[in-house]
Short mmCIF file of C-alpha atoms in Angstrom, two decimals:
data_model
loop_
_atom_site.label_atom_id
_atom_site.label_comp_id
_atom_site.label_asym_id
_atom_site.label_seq_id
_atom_site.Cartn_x
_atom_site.Cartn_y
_atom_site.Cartn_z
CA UNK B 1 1.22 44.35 -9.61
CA UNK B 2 2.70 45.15 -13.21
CA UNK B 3 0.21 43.61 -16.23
CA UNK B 4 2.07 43.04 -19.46
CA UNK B 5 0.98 42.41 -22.96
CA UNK B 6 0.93 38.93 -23.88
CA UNK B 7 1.04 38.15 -20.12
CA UNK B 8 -0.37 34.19 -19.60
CA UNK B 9 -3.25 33.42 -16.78
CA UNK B 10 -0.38 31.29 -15.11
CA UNK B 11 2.16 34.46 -14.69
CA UNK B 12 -0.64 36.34 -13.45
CA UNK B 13 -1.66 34.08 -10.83
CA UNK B 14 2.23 33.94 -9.88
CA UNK B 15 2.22 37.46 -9.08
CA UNK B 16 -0.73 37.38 -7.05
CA UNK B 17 -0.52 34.06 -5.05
CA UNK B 18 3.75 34.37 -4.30
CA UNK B 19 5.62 31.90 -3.09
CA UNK B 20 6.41 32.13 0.77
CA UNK B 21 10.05 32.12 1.80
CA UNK B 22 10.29 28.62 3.56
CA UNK B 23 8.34 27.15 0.12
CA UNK B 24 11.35 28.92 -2.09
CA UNK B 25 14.06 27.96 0.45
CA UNK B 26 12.80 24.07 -0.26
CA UNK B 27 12.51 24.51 -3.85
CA UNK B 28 16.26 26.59 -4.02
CA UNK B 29 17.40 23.49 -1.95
CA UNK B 30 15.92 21.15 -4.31
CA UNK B 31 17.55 22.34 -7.07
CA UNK B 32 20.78 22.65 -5.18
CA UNK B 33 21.13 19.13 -4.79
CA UNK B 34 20.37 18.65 -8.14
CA UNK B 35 17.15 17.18 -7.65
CA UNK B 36 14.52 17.08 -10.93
CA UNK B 37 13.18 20.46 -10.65
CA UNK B 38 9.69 18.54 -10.21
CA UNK B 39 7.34 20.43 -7.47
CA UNK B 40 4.05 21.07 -7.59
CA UNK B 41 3.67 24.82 -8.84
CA UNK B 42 3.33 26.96 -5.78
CA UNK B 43 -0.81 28.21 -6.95
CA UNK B 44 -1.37 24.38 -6.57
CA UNK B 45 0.42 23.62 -3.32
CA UNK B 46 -1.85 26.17 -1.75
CA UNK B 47 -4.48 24.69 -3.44
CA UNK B 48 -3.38 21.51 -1.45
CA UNK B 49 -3.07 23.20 2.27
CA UNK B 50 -6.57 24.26 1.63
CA UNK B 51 -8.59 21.55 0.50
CA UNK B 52 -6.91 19.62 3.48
CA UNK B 53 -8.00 22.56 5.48
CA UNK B 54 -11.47 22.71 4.49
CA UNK B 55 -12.23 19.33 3.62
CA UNK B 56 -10.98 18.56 7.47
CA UNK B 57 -8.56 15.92 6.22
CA UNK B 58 -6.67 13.55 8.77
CA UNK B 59 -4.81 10.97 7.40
CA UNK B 60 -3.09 11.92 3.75
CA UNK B 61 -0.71 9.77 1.70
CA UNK B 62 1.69 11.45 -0.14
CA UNK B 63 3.18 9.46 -2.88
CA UNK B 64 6.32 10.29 -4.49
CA UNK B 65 8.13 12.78 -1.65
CA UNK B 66 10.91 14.45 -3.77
CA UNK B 67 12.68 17.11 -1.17
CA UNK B 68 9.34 17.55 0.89
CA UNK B 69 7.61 21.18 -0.79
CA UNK B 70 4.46 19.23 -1.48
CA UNK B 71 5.19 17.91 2.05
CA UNK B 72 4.72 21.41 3.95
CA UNK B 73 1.96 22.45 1.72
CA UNK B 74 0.03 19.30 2.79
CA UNK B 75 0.46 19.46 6.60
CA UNK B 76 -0.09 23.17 6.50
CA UNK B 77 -3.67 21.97 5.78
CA UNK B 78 -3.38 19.45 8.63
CA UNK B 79 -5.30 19.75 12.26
CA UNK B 80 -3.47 19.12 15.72
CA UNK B 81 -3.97 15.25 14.88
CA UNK B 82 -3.44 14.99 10.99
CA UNK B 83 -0.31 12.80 10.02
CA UNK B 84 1.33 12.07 6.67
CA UNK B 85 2.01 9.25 4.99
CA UNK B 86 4.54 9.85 2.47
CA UNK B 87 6.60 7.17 0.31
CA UNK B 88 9.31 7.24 -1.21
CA UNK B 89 11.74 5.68 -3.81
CA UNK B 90 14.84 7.24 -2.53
CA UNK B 91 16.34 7.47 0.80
CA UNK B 92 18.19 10.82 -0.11
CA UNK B 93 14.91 12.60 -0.85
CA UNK B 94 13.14 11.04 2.22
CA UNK B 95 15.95 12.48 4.34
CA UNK B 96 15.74 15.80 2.50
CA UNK B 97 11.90 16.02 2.77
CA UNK B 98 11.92 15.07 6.42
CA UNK B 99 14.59 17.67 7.25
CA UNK B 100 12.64 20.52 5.55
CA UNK B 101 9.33 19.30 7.01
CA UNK B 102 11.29 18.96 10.76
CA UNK B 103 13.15 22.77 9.60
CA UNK B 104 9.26 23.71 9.85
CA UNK B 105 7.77 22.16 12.44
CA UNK B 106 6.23 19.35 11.33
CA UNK B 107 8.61 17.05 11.78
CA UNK B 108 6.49 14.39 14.34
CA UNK B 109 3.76 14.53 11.34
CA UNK B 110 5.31 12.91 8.79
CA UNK B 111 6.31 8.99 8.28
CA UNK B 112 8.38 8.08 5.36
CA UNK B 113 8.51 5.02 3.62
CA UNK B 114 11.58 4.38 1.26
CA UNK B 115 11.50 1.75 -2.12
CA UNK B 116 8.88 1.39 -4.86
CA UNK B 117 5.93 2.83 -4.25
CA UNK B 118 3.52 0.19 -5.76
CA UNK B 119 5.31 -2.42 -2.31
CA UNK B 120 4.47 0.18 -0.04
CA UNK B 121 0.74 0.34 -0.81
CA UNK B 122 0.33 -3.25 -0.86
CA UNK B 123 1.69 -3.08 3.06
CA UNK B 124 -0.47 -0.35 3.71
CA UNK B 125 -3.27 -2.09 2.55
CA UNK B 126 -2.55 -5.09 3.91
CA UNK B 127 -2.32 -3.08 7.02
CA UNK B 128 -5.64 -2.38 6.92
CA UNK B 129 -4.70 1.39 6.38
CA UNK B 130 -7.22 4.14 4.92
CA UNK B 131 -7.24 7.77 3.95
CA UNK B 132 -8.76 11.12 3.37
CA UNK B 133 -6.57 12.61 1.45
CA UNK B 134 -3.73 11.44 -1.33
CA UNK B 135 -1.80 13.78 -3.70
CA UNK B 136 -0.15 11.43 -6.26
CA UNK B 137 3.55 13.05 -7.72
CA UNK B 138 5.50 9.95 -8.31
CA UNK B 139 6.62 7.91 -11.42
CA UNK B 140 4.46 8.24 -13.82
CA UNK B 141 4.04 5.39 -15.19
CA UNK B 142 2.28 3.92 -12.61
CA UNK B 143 -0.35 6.51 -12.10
CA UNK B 144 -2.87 4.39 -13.48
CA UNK B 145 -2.07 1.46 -9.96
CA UNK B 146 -1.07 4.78 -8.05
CA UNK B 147 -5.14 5.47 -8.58
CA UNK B 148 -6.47 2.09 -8.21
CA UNK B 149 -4.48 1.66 -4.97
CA UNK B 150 -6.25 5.35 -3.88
CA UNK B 151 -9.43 4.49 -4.38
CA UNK B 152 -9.02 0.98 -2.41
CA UNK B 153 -7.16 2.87 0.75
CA UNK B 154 -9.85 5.68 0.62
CA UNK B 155 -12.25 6.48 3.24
CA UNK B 156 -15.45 7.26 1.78
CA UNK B 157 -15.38 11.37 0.66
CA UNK B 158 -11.70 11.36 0.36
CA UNK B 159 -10.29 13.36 -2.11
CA UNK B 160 -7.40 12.23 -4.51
CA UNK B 161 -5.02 14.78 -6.54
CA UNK B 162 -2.84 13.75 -9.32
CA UNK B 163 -0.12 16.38 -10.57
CA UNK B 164 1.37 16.72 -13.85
CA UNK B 165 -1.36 15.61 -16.09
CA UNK B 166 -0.25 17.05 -18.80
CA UNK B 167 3.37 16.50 -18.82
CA UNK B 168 4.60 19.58 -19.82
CA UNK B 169 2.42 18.98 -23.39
CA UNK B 170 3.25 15.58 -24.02
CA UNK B 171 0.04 14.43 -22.97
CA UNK B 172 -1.92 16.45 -26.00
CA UNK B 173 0.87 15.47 -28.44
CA UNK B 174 -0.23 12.84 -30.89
CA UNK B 175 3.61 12.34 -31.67
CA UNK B 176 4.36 11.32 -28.23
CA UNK B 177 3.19 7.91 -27.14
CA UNK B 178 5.67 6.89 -24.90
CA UNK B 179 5.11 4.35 -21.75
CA UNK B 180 4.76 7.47 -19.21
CA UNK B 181 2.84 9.24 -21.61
CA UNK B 182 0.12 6.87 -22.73
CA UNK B 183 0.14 5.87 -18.64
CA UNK B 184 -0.52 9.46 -17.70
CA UNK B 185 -3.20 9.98 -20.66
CA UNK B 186 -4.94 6.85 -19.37
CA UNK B 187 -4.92 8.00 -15.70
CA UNK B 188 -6.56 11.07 -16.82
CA UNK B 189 -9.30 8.93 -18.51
CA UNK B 190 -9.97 6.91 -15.09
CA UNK B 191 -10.41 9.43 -12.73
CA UNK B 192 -12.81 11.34 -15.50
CA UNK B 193 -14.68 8.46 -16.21
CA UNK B 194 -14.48 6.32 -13.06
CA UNK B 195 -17.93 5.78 -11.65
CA UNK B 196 -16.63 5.59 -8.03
CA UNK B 197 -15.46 9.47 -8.20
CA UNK B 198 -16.69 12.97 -9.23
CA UNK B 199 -13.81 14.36 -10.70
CA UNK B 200 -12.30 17.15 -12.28
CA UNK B 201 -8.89 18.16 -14.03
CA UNK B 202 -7.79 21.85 -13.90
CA UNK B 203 -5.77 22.94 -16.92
CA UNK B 204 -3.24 25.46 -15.81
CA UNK B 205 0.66 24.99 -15.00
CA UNK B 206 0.82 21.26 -16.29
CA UNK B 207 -2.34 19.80 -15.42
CA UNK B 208 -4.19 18.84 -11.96
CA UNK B 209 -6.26 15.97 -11.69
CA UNK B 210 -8.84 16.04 -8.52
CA UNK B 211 -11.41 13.60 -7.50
CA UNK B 212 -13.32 13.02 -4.49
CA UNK B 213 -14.56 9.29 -4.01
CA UNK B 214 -18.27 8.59 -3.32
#
């Protein structure tokens, strides 16, 4: 591993947690079909598979699908029961996701559930659906329901992750106070201050929000 001057504790951690070849092929395919260039950064999607892992997680909602990296990092984590949960806005990117989680054999694990997000966790709820585990990577201006909705759908001890918190600095910029923006910056203030979770945010790539609900 080469160590250069000026090198950043993000590029370092690149070198030494590397991206697996079926993770790249999604990403390569992602930006193939000219899909935002949106994933979670590759340190973090291992970070997923292993609090799944360790926290023994069963049932996950993943909201906001995009071509299905996030996807494959969560049901790494899963046990011979675990199942996803992941919705949606676009059929396209559901089809994408599911073919990527199917090219990897996880296919059977994963449900999709295509339109707005915010409709399909009132049906889940009025399903009488629950959790352990959500990773929220959607619109952002709805982060703020996105985490309401969690914390109603949670089983007690789930955990919750929110990506992006920082939106690539727009979030610490006073100048930028756009409706995503202030959204993001006040979904960062909920699940800090929210007296139903112990929470933390972790500041490298662009910003992970993680909570675990009492």
């Amino acid at each position: 591993m080469e160590i250069t001057p000026n090198m950043t504790p993000e590029q370092y951690v690149d070198q030494l947690v590397q991206e697996d070849e079926a993770l790249r092929s999604i990403r390569e395919a992602i930006i193939g079909e000219g899909m935002p260039e949106v994933s979670v950064a590759h340190p973090y999607g291992k970070l997923l598979t292993f609090l799944i892992e360790v926290s023994g997680a069963g049932e996950v909602l993943e909201i906001g699908a995009l071509g299905g990296y996030s996807g494959l990092c969560l049901a790494r984590g899963l046990g011979e029961k675990g199942r996803i949960v992941s919705l949606e806005l676009k059929k396209a990117y559901a089809l994408l996701a599911h073919k990527h989680m199917e090219d990897n054999g996880y296919g059977d694990r994963v449900e999709y559930r295509i339109g707005p997000a915010v409709d399909s966790l009132k049906t889940l709820q009025e399903e009488g659906r629950t959790f352990d585990f959500f990773f929220i990577d959607a619109d952002k201006e709805n982060y703020p329901v996105y985490l309401e909705y969690a914390i109603a759908l949670a089983k007690p001890g789930a955990i919750i992750a929110g990506d992006n918190c920082f939106l690539r600095g727009r979030t610490l910029n006073t100048d930028k106070n756009g409706p995503a923006v202030q959204a993001v910056r006040r979904f960062n203030e909920m699940i800090a201050t929210d007296p139903r979770l112990v929470s933390t945010l972790l500041p490298a790539y662009d910003g992970l929000a993680l909570a675990r609900v009492k």
